[in-house]
């Protein structure tokens, strides 16, 4: 041992050491698990089931708050007054336009808008103030009640702050009753009828009915006054326009009478007869001219036949004379008869004379008819001239007469409406003091309050779980850190060394003892089977991640496998377990440290201390030692060989990974590295960063595993991970 101590300290070498051989897959701690993320529905059910008592507490608090709010709020009574709108008149329904229901809906919307307007609210508030001044105890309740409170200066400063944060109109700040009236009034249409309901809620049922009736009556009175003012204005306009219309009517009547006297009276029947006679005469002239043209054409044809050398028979046929045809036949038999030829010539001359006489008669008849038509044209023109003047004057008189009568009727109607003004809205049912309160009893508010707060609690739980970046399950830890998670350690009830020894050694069937033993066998399988020396480095991300309890638990569990066990505690601020061990195994060796052993100031036997009956030796580092310098100058391989020559298992409780590079230098001392992760406490980002520091040398072949410490097994089972935590809860007979 003394010969090996000479080479513990070494100078820094320029040539780097050869990297150890890479360990195959079979030499690793354990192959990684396959991580199958659960479905969102499964996560939702698991989270809500795990926090069901918190959600139930939220629900109970919500029910209590709802009950207190129900007890604290005043009992409100709501009185309702109903208004009915007059139906639209027939004159307002345009053909092919909007229907009566559309007009009613538009009118209802207008009335509801006017009822909810700021101006109407102010008029109602003024009327209520006047009633309150006239009848004590009436009116809307005051928002300010006398009593102890802050001074005027404090109130003014608070009011200024509120005004800057939440600006209000000046009128709303002046009249607080207007805001109260607006908050408690309710206006709406009853289904699709012409009825509008006006409801007001107040602590006093009589006052609620009075305010609802006043609200409706003020609206009706204001609407009636408005319509009366409009009617008076229109009556003034009608009265002012009557003299002008009357004067125009008198002037038009005078012009009509003068025209009649100057042009005479025109009989419309005689004018119609003249026009009818003229039309008949025109028809006769047309027929006579047609007959005349036919006779002239016949005469010309007969005159042309002798010139053309036509036979007497053709001439007799054209003239329509059967006697002449007989004479022509007789002449054909006796052409030498001269008397017969003379008779034929005489007949022809008489026939031509008769036809010419008929033509002259037709011409005289046409001329007579045309003369009569000219006379009738003159008569018709004169009659039309006189009728045009009358027809130009009579419509003016009729229109002015109609306008004058309409103005007189409108004047009478306006006078009647002014005498009995109507608002177009009437009260269908006045409000009566209600007997039943509007507000529900406080017990009815408890279920909604519990449901609302239960939903709030569930949202809080889901929100908190969503942003929880800690590690809980073994498969989840492996997926997040990309190293095997070899097990989990339950949370011990007590941290004292005596109780821990009893829990690990004297209670082998306990969950804690089973977890530690299983973890030791997994981390150091060769030491458990072939009893070959093995070194385990235990480190953590943070100081309180349970690395000290893990190291001591592994050391105590290793004594069950046989062989000496050494625990090297390199934490400067020693854990209570280490301090208790030092007190029990104190003496001269308590002043020796890991630094003395590295600097060759003492042997290995002098640097360790032990307690009889524990089976564990301890080596600590002095608070004044520079651990980084010691590890940088020490030959890790020679030191590890020397330690393993004396002990079957060496457990190094290294500093946390966030303290400095000491944990990275210790990786060359160990055959396996265990990273302690506090269950549901250590952030996964920090744990991943520490692992990156430990794995910075990619050629290093030392297997690394993670361990979940201080696990609450009952809470862990609620996550339903299905890992070794469920096995630890099972009881062993």
XYZ file of C-alpha atoms in Angstrom:
733
model
C 0.000 0.000 0.000
C 2.885 2.337 0.799
C 4.548 1.635 -2.533
C 1.388 2.559 -4.412
C 1.025 5.777 -2.498
C 4.164 7.210 -4.076
C 2.476 7.636 -7.457
C -0.830 9.072 -6.266
C 0.233 12.638 -7.098
C 1.517 13.370 -10.579
C 2.457 16.376 -12.625
C 0.326 17.386 -15.580
C 1.371 15.461 -18.665
C 1.519 16.964 -22.139
C 0.641 13.663 -23.783
C -2.969 12.716 -23.027
C -3.833 9.317 -21.622
C -5.309 6.688 -23.841
C -9.082 6.573 -23.608
C -10.540 3.386 -22.196
C -12.120 0.944 -24.531
C -15.732 1.691 -25.409
C -18.124 -0.574 -23.538
C -20.447 -2.668 -25.667
C -24.227 -2.684 -25.272
C -24.123 -5.752 -23.046
C -21.852 -3.923 -20.539
C -24.276 -1.063 -20.033
C -26.378 -0.710 -16.909
C -29.637 -1.537 -18.713
C -31.032 -0.993 -22.200
C -33.372 2.006 -22.397
C -37.126 1.596 -22.226
C -39.490 2.424 -25.027
C -41.357 5.560 -24.057
C -44.924 5.705 -25.281
C -46.533 9.066 -24.428
C -50.014 8.736 -23.055
C -53.018 10.197 -24.799
C -54.294 13.678 -23.815
C -57.501 12.149 -22.473
C -55.512 9.775 -20.257
C -53.342 12.644 -19.000
C -56.422 14.740 -18.275
C -58.130 11.985 -16.294
C -54.944 11.121 -14.444
C -54.214 14.732 -13.477
C -57.772 15.376 -12.296
C -57.904 12.099 -10.366
C -54.553 12.836 -8.768
C -55.664 16.267 -7.596
C -59.255 15.396 -6.805
C -58.964 16.503 -3.183
C -57.588 19.883 -4.238
C -60.440 20.277 -6.722
C -62.899 19.216 -4.010
C -61.371 21.808 -1.679
C -61.868 24.461 -4.367
C -65.485 23.343 -4.744
C -66.109 23.520 -0.986
C -64.547 26.971 -0.802
C -66.651 28.066 -3.771
C -69.831 26.778 -2.118
C -68.986 28.594 1.122
C -68.199 31.830 -0.721
C -71.403 31.541 -2.752
C -73.429 30.990 0.414
C -71.767 33.981 2.088
C -72.391 36.104 -1.002
C -76.029 34.999 -0.991
C -76.370 35.941 2.664
C -74.617 39.269 2.144
C -76.587 40.431 -0.863
C -79.931 42.174 -0.303
C -83.257 40.529 -1.103
C -84.517 42.128 -4.310
C -88.145 42.420 -5.466
C -88.878 43.013 -9.148
C -92.051 44.799 -10.260
C -93.091 44.792 -13.929
C -95.158 47.325 -15.857
C -96.394 46.466 -19.369
C -96.791 48.927 -22.257
C -98.693 48.197 -25.483
C -97.951 49.864 -28.822
C -100.808 51.003 -31.048
C -101.161 48.882 -34.215
C -100.054 50.471 -37.496
C -102.760 52.200 -39.521
C -103.794 50.995 -42.959
C -102.443 54.139 -44.581
C -98.934 53.311 -43.334
C -98.923 49.962 -45.169
C -97.573 50.594 -48.635
C -98.713 48.114 -51.308
C -95.954 45.613 -51.982
C -93.828 47.060 -49.168
C -93.169 45.982 -45.573
C -95.697 43.850 -43.739
C -97.537 44.860 -40.590
C -95.275 42.648 -38.444
C -92.162 44.340 -39.842
C -93.599 47.746 -38.947
C -94.440 46.496 -35.446
C -90.927 45.123 -34.962
C -89.371 48.387 -36.125
C -91.661 50.369 -33.817
C -90.832 48.071 -30.882
C -87.104 48.556 -31.492
C -87.555 52.330 -31.598
C -89.506 52.401 -28.346
C -87.034 50.141 -26.531
C -84.145 52.306 -27.701
C -85.879 55.475 -26.507
C -86.797 53.856 -23.184
C -83.146 52.916 -22.640
C -81.790 56.304 -23.671
C -79.794 58.510 -21.346
C -82.251 61.378 -21.669
C -85.240 59.293 -20.581
C -83.247 57.898 -17.639
C -82.493 61.424 -16.491
C -86.114 62.497 -16.799
C -87.192 59.496 -14.722
C -84.522 60.246 -12.109
C -85.719 63.858 -11.927
C -89.337 62.750 -11.553
C -88.373 60.333 -8.789
C -86.439 63.047 -6.976
C -89.468 65.333 -7.210
C -91.689 62.579 -5.831
C -89.185 61.908 -3.061
C -89.160 65.586 -2.166
C -92.969 65.663 -2.111
C -93.492 62.305 -0.320
C -90.823 61.388 2.243
C -89.578 57.814 2.016
C -90.224 57.454 -1.717
C -87.874 57.441 -4.638
C -84.828 55.461 -5.520
C -82.444 54.441 -2.764
C -79.442 56.594 -2.130
C -76.030 55.204 -2.931
C -74.325 57.016 -0.069
C -75.231 56.299 3.510
C -73.952 58.290 6.459
C -71.496 56.495 8.644
C -67.886 56.406 9.673
C -65.451 56.444 6.834
C -62.349 58.121 5.493
C -62.007 61.832 5.560
C -62.755 64.177 2.649
C -59.109 64.421 1.660
C -58.732 60.647 1.534
C -61.932 60.265 -0.459
C -60.864 62.944 -2.923
C -57.473 61.306 -3.473
C -59.108 57.896 -3.934
C -61.673 59.401 -6.300
C -58.893 60.995 -8.330
C -57.040 57.675 -8.606
C -60.226 55.835 -9.631
C -61.029 58.541 -12.178
C -57.582 58.180 -13.751
C -57.764 54.393 -13.831
C -61.422 54.165 -14.862
C -62.607 57.443 -16.365
C -66.327 58.208 -16.142
C -68.505 60.885 -17.630
C -69.107 63.977 -15.558
C -72.871 63.471 -15.542
C -72.578 59.901 -14.251
C -70.294 61.069 -11.469
C -72.744 63.855 -10.520
C -75.891 61.736 -10.394
C -75.214 58.326 -8.768
C -78.948 57.509 -8.741
C -78.878 57.448 -12.543
C -76.327 54.636 -12.475
C -78.409 52.721 -9.931
C -81.525 53.164 -12.066
C -79.689 51.970 -15.180
C -78.347 48.883 -13.429
C -81.679 47.791 -11.959
C -84.057 48.527 -14.834
C -84.888 45.842 -17.383
C -86.675 46.588 -20.688
C -87.714 43.975 -23.233
C -90.350 42.816 -25.699
C -92.859 40.149 -24.738
C -92.303 37.445 -27.370
C -93.273 38.955 -30.802
C -96.241 40.919 -29.520
C -96.788 44.671 -29.299
C -96.173 44.574 -25.539
C -93.042 46.012 -23.889
C -92.251 45.074 -20.289
C -90.493 47.509 -17.940
C -89.183 45.832 -14.761
C -87.354 47.389 -11.806
C -85.727 45.562 -8.885
C -85.415 47.040 -5.414
C -85.251 45.963 -1.793
C -88.670 47.520 -1.163
C -91.484 45.967 -3.277
C -93.631 49.123 -3.028
C -90.764 51.278 -4.246
C -90.009 48.806 -7.059
C -93.620 49.068 -8.319
C -93.586 52.846 -7.962
C -90.344 53.200 -9.965
C -91.586 50.857 -12.727
C -94.872 52.752 -13.067
C -93.084 56.109 -12.974
C -90.652 54.911 -15.627
C -93.530 53.985 -17.950
C -95.698 57.001 -17.178
C -92.869 59.484 -17.695
C -92.188 57.931 -21.085
C -95.858 58.108 -22.117
C -96.211 61.707 -20.886
C -93.007 62.769 -22.612
C -94.082 61.077 -25.856
C -97.549 62.693 -25.634
C -95.995 66.121 -25.039
C -93.664 65.635 -27.947
C -96.485 64.649 -30.278
C -98.638 67.517 -28.989
C -95.837 69.972 -29.705
C -95.426 68.522 -33.184
C -99.208 68.790 -33.791
C -99.249 72.410 -32.609
C -96.387 73.257 -34.920
C -98.140 71.538 -37.817
C -101.421 73.305 -36.933
C -99.658 76.645 -37.163
C -98.344 75.732 -40.596
C -101.801 74.577 -41.760
C -103.503 77.698 -40.399
C -100.905 79.904 -42.054
C -101.349 78.201 -45.445
C -105.197 78.269 -45.492
C -105.598 81.974 -46.561
C -103.235 81.538 -49.504
C -105.011 78.389 -50.718
C -108.401 80.086 -50.270
C -107.242 83.113 -52.270
C -105.950 80.893 -55.085
C -109.253 78.995 -55.134
C -111.303 82.233 -55.404
C -109.106 83.504 -58.236
C -109.377 80.236 -60.163
C -113.177 80.197 -59.733
C -113.444 83.766 -61.025
C -111.400 82.938 -64.110
C -113.619 79.936 -64.842
C -116.849 81.955 -64.550
C -115.516 84.754 -66.733
C -114.539 82.251 -69.428
C -117.973 80.686 -69.386
C -119.685 84.071 -69.673
C -117.432 85.197 -72.517
C -117.523 82.000 -74.586
C -120.968 80.768 -73.733
C -122.071 77.549 -72.344
C -121.004 74.494 -74.233
C -123.281 71.470 -74.282
C -121.080 68.446 -74.095
C -123.890 66.269 -75.575
C -124.288 68.497 -78.646
C -120.546 68.504 -79.155
C -120.535 64.740 -79.010
C -123.436 64.512 -81.538
C -121.623 66.861 -83.911
C -118.511 64.800 -83.694
C -120.506 61.622 -84.275
C -122.326 63.182 -87.314
C -119.001 64.307 -88.766
C -117.641 60.796 -88.431
C -120.702 59.317 -90.178
C -120.461 61.934 -92.927
C -116.836 61.107 -93.519
C -117.806 57.456 -93.914
C -120.561 58.333 -96.441
C -118.140 60.502 -98.452
C -115.727 57.629 -98.636
C -118.420 55.233 -99.872
C -119.768 57.736 -102.440
C -116.292 58.386 -103.802
C -115.803 54.649 -104.167
C -119.090 54.285 -106.087
C -118.179 57.286 -108.254
C -114.838 55.813 -109.151
C -116.476 52.504 -110.078
C -119.090 54.217 -112.354
C -116.418 56.350 -114.051
C -114.324 53.271 -114.706
C -117.387 51.462 -116.181
C -118.252 54.438 -118.407
C -114.712 54.647 -119.698
C -114.706 50.915 -120.452
C -117.972 51.142 -122.370
C -116.680 54.145 -124.381
C -113.502 52.267 -125.279
C -115.282 49.155 -126.595
C -116.615 50.777 -129.893
C -113.203 52.259 -130.537
C -111.687 48.831 -130.202
C -114.212 47.401 -132.696
C -115.966 45.218 -130.132
C -119.180 43.451 -131.048
C -122.593 44.724 -130.074
C -123.043 41.670 -127.814
C -119.935 42.614 -125.810
C -121.172 46.170 -125.565
C -124.630 44.987 -124.410
C -122.994 42.759 -121.795
C -120.827 45.612 -120.489
C -123.780 48.011 -120.342
C -126.084 45.397 -118.772
C -128.865 45.774 -121.431
C -130.571 42.437 -122.340
C -132.731 44.207 -124.957
C -129.649 45.334 -126.769
C -128.343 41.788 -126.711
C -131.597 40.541 -128.356
C -131.331 43.219 -131.038
C -127.748 42.241 -131.692
C -128.802 38.584 -132.096
C -131.575 39.548 -134.503
C -129.150 41.713 -136.476
C -126.852 38.769 -136.865
C -129.660 36.863 -138.590
C -130.724 39.836 -140.742
C -127.709 42.064 -141.284
C -129.427 44.035 -144.065
C -132.210 45.310 -141.863
C -131.583 49.055 -141.458
C -134.379 49.669 -138.969
C -132.845 47.160 -136.661
C -129.430 48.867 -136.915
C -131.034 52.238 -136.111
C -132.701 50.777 -133.075
C -129.411 49.283 -131.878
C -127.658 52.654 -132.210
C -130.498 54.346 -130.355
C -130.277 51.825 -127.521
C -126.543 52.322 -127.250
C -126.914 56.113 -127.050
C -129.603 55.825 -124.367
C -127.471 53.409 -122.334
C -124.471 55.730 -122.464
C -126.626 58.700 -121.485
C -128.039 56.772 -118.511
C -124.585 55.836 -117.286
C -123.300 59.416 -117.667
C -126.357 60.631 -115.726
C -125.479 58.250 -112.877
C -121.915 59.487 -112.849
C -123.092 63.103 -112.633
C -125.439 62.174 -109.779
C -122.613 60.565 -107.826
C -120.436 63.613 -108.349
C -123.133 65.961 -107.063
C -123.724 63.746 -104.073
C -120.017 63.692 -103.174
C -119.804 67.476 -103.498
C -122.832 67.943 -101.245
C -121.393 65.643 -98.635
C -118.043 67.441 -98.699
C -119.764 70.794 -98.242
C -121.639 69.418 -95.231
C -118.399 68.066 -93.818
C -116.711 71.457 -94.150
C -119.504 73.045 -92.177
C -119.233 70.404 -89.477
C -115.432 70.899 -89.334
C -115.933 74.569 -88.566
C -118.476 73.740 -85.854
C -116.194 71.097 -84.276
C -113.189 73.448 -84.263
C -115.186 76.153 -82.514
C -116.547 73.702 -79.945
C -113.080 72.267 -79.265
C -111.666 75.730 -78.776
C -114.260 76.567 -76.146
C -113.938 73.154 -74.432
C -110.122 73.445 -74.204
C -110.407 76.621 -72.214
C -112.886 75.048 -69.810
C -110.789 71.923 -69.422
C -107.742 74.021 -68.567
C -109.550 75.986 -65.865
C -111.779 73.354 -64.285
C -108.918 71.017 -63.038
C -107.242 73.978 -61.326
C -110.444 74.763 -59.528
C -110.940 71.114 -58.582
C -107.371 70.734 -57.273
C -107.520 73.903 -55.243
C -110.902 72.888 -53.852
C -109.533 69.469 -52.841
C -106.418 71.031 -51.261
C -108.554 73.521 -49.342
C -110.847 70.773 -48.048
C -107.832 68.652 -46.983
C -106.353 71.566 -45.058
C -109.675 72.179 -43.342
C -109.904 68.461 -42.394
C -106.302 68.414 -41.208
C -106.936 71.521 -39.122
C -109.929 69.919 -37.453
C -108.006 66.678 -36.816
C -105.014 68.531 -35.343
C -107.307 70.577 -33.144
C -108.889 67.382 -31.869
C -105.480 65.699 -31.264
C -104.156 68.743 -29.430
C -107.223 68.746 -27.226
C -106.777 65.019 -26.435
C -103.085 64.184 -27.028
C -102.146 60.526 -27.600
C -98.657 59.017 -27.331
C -99.315 55.928 -29.462
C -98.320 53.911 -26.374
C -100.502 53.049 -23.408
C -100.105 51.164 -20.157
C -101.513 47.682 -20.562
C -100.848 46.554 -17.010
C -99.427 48.740 -14.229
C -96.865 47.331 -11.828
C -98.013 45.995 -8.465
C -95.803 45.383 -5.422
C -94.474 41.827 -5.826
C -94.990 39.294 -3.075
C -92.131 36.935 -3.939
C -88.509 38.104 -4.050
C -86.549 37.928 -7.254
C -83.311 36.769 -5.659
C -82.897 33.083 -5.011
C -82.211 31.788 -1.486
C -78.516 31.425 -0.635
C -78.775 27.628 -0.798
C -79.469 27.813 -4.533
C -76.180 29.644 -5.061
C -74.110 26.900 -3.460
C -74.227 24.372 -6.380
C -73.272 26.939 -9.052
C -70.531 28.275 -6.813
C -69.184 24.785 -6.183
C -69.298 23.937 -9.886
C -67.619 27.205 -10.882
C -64.854 26.855 -8.300
C -64.435 23.162 -9.147
C -63.882 24.151 -12.771
C -61.492 26.867 -11.567
C -59.632 24.312 -9.444
C -59.441 21.892 -12.376
C -58.106 24.691 -14.586
C -55.551 25.582 -11.902
C -54.463 21.943 -11.634
C -54.176 21.585 -15.422
C -52.313 24.883 -15.702
C -49.910 23.893 -12.964
C -49.379 20.434 -14.449
C -48.883 21.938 -17.915
C -45.956 24.067 -16.726
C -44.518 21.400 -14.430
C -41.137 20.556 -16.003
C -40.002 18.109 -13.340
C -39.417 14.360 -13.747
C -41.629 11.693 -12.206
C -41.785 8.421 -14.181
C -38.939 6.124 -15.179
C -39.856 6.005 -18.875
C -40.442 9.765 -18.882
C -37.017 10.319 -17.289
C -35.293 8.127 -19.858
C -37.019 9.912 -22.729
C -36.075 13.332 -21.337
C -32.441 12.568 -20.356
C -31.643 9.864 -22.953
C -29.961 7.665 -20.315
C -31.409 4.615 -18.559
C -33.376 5.169 -15.379
C -32.415 2.146 -13.274
C -34.952 2.636 -10.520
C -36.518 4.840 -7.923
C -35.998 5.196 -4.181
C -38.959 5.835 -1.858
C -38.825 8.733 0.513
C -37.479 7.524 3.901
C -39.403 8.478 6.988
C -36.294 9.560 8.930
C -32.793 10.551 7.841
C -30.854 9.444 10.930
C -28.149 6.841 10.294
C -29.506 4.397 12.853
C -33.018 4.443 11.413
C -31.632 4.226 7.871
C -29.521 1.175 8.850
C -32.557 -0.486 10.389
C -34.690 0.327 7.333
C -32.152 -1.111 4.864
C -30.694 -4.026 6.824
C -33.253 -5.058 9.430
C -36.356 -4.689 7.199
C -35.392 -6.439 3.954
C -39.038 -6.713 2.848
C -39.715 -2.998 3.124
C -40.196 -0.997 -0.035
C -37.144 1.116 0.670
C -34.842 -1.870 1.252
C -36.110 -3.652 -1.851
C -35.652 -0.536 -3.988
C -32.086 0.093 -2.765
C -31.032 -3.548 -3.127
C -32.501 -3.793 -6.621
C -30.782 -0.563 -7.573
C -27.424 -1.843 -6.251
C -27.690 -5.104 -8.166
C -28.560 -3.223 -11.342
C -25.742 -0.681 -10.951
C -23.033 -3.196 -9.916
C -23.995 -6.589 -11.359
C -20.418 -7.877 -11.493
C -19.902 -7.133 -7.809
C -23.091 -9.013 -6.928
C -22.300 -12.080 -9.033
C -18.516 -12.519 -9.285
C -17.707 -10.335 -6.287
C -15.241 -8.348 -8.411
C -14.401 -4.815 -7.229
C -16.632 -2.059 -8.494
C -16.764 1.749 -8.127
C -19.975 3.768 -8.305
C -20.053 7.579 -8.537
C -23.223 9.136 -7.100
C -23.873 12.743 -8.062
C -26.867 15.044 -8.468
C -28.023 18.173 -10.187
C -28.854 20.135 -7.047
C -27.613 19.777 -3.482
C -30.905 18.533 -2.006
C -31.687 15.948 -4.720
C -31.084 13.030 -2.321
C -27.614 11.967 -3.492
C -26.327 11.591 0.112
C -29.209 9.323 1.171
C -28.737 7.317 -2.049
C -24.994 6.851 -1.455
C -25.446 5.780 2.185
C -28.339 3.491 1.288
C -26.253 1.787 -1.417
C -23.329 1.414 1.000
C -25.508 -0.146 3.678
C -27.224 -2.445 1.161
C -23.813 -3.544 -0.206
C -22.876 -4.982 3.190
C -25.521 -7.658 2.623
C -23.567 -8.887 -0.427
C -20.393 -9.418 1.627
C -17.024 -7.782 1.377
C -15.782 -4.433 2.669
C -17.505 -1.290 1.443
C -15.992 2.192 1.250
C -17.997 5.402 1.004
C -16.054 8.495 -0.104
C -17.993 11.661 0.735
C -16.556 14.566 -1.266
C -19.181 17.136 -0.184
C -17.532 19.978 1.742
C -20.639 20.612 3.830
C -21.218 17.097 5.069
C -24.704 15.633 5.270
C -26.162 14.837 8.727
C -25.654 11.119 7.941
C -21.940 11.694 7.371
C -21.640 13.895 10.441
C -23.317 11.226 12.583
C -20.964 8.563 11.206
C -17.965 10.777 11.960
C -19.177 11.268 15.538
C -19.635 7.524 16.060
C -16.310 6.527 14.447
C -14.319 9.571 15.530
C -10.902 9.704 17.118
C -7.571 10.454 15.523
C -8.800 9.199 12.148
C -11.489 11.856 12.086
C -8.797 14.430 11.333
C -7.568 12.580 8.239
C -9.173 13.309 4.894
C -9.297 12.427 1.239
C -6.743 15.174 0.563
C -4.218 13.617 2.958
C -4.589 10.291 1.147
C -4.103 11.898 -2.285
C -1.111 13.988 -1.152
C 0.474 10.877 0.402
C 0.310 12.337 3.869
C -1.228 9.170 5.214
C -2.024 5.658 4.131
C -5.418 4.429 3.026
C -5.926 2.694 6.343
C -5.326 5.939 8.214
C -7.578 8.004 5.930
C -10.711 5.885 6.446
C -12.839 5.528 9.556
C -15.359 2.865 10.439
C -17.953 2.059 13.067
C -17.891 -1.456 14.440
C -20.884 -3.479 13.268
C -21.791 -1.236 10.325
C -19.580 -2.845 7.684
C -19.029 0.517 5.967
C -15.827 2.569 5.921
C -15.921 6.324 5.326
C -13.479 8.758 3.774
C -14.300 12.483 3.726
C -12.821 15.609 2.262
C -11.718 18.461 4.475
C -13.622 21.737 4.010
C -10.339 23.577 3.408
C -9.130 21.234 0.625
C -9.309 22.316 -2.984
C -11.104 19.318 -4.496
C -10.521 20.497 -8.052
C -6.744 20.643 -7.533
C -6.696 17.240 -5.870
C -8.653 15.561 -8.665
C -6.678 17.303 -11.414
C -3.296 16.188 -10.044
C -4.252 12.697 -8.885
C -3.801 9.582 -10.993
C -7.376 8.335 -11.080
C -6.591 4.865 -12.427
C -3.945 4.129 -9.808
C -6.118 5.513 -7.013
C -9.093 3.445 -8.177
C -6.961 0.313 -8.393
C -5.614 0.875 -4.899
C -9.102 1.424 -3.501
C -10.530 -1.613 -5.287
C -7.644 -3.713 -4.020
C -8.893 -3.190 -0.480
C -12.678 -2.889 -1.014
C -15.148 -4.881 -3.035
C -17.375 -1.812 -3.577
C -16.389 1.845 -3.536
C -19.144 4.441 -3.560
C -18.122 8.036 -4.272
C -20.597 10.678 -3.129
C -19.485 13.430 -5.468
C -20.494 17.091 -5.443
C -23.510 18.223 -7.392
C -23.058 18.818 -11.092
C -23.843 22.525 -10.823
C -21.057 23.190 -8.276
C -18.205 22.962 -10.740
C -16.074 20.674 -12.894
C -15.211 18.342 -9.999
C -18.012 15.951 -10.987
C -16.633 15.738 -14.544
C -13.149 14.851 -13.213
C -14.603 12.120 -11.007
C -16.030 10.221 -13.984
C -12.631 8.598 -14.605
C -12.659 7.171 -11.054
C -15.923 5.257 -11.418
C -17.078 2.130 -13.171
C -20.651 3.440 -13.186
C -22.281 6.822 -12.595
C -25.647 7.355 -10.915
C -27.349 10.740 -11.240
C -29.776 11.350 -8.362
C -32.906 13.229 -9.441
C -35.389 14.481 -6.884
C -38.830 13.097 -7.790
C -41.260 15.834 -8.826
C -38.735 18.497 -7.826
C -35.672 18.575 -10.108
C -36.254 20.455 -13.394
C -35.509 18.337 -16.429
C -33.521 21.139 -18.089
C -31.075 21.275 -15.183
C -30.734 17.483 -15.082
C -30.107 17.391 -18.838
C -27.445 20.099 -18.503
C -25.615 18.171 -15.760
C -25.665 15.031 -17.921
C -24.130 16.980 -20.782
C -21.298 18.013 -18.450
C -20.755 14.403 -17.412
C -20.872 13.168 -21.027
C -18.689 15.888 -22.486
C -15.999 13.290 -23.351
C -17.842 11.214 -25.993
C -15.146 8.494 -26.007
C -15.692 7.747 -22.332
C -17.191 4.309 -21.857
C -18.498 4.610 -18.292
C -22.230 3.776 -18.187
C -24.494 6.428 -16.711
C -27.898 5.886 -15.171
C -30.422 8.066 -13.388
C -32.230 7.380 -10.127
C -35.416 9.026 -8.899
C -35.058 9.789 -5.179
C -37.491 10.628 -2.385
C -40.460 9.217 -4.305
C -43.887 9.420 -2.687
C -45.130 5.977 -3.730
C -48.805 6.705 -3.128
C -48.731 9.869 -5.201
C -46.540 8.144 -7.783
C -49.141 5.408 -8.222
C -51.757 8.024 -9.122
C -49.787 8.933 -12.245
C -50.333 5.379 -13.537
C -46.882 5.076 -15.085
C -46.794 1.291 -14.666
C -43.127 1.146 -13.588
C -41.269 -0.234 -10.578
C -43.032 2.194 -8.246
C -46.193 0.069 -8.547
C -44.196 -3.049 -7.608
C -42.793 -1.397 -4.501
C -46.322 -0.764 -3.211
C -47.143 -4.471 -3.322
C -46.860 -6.195 0.071
C -44.611 -9.236 0.440
C -46.103 -11.990 2.627
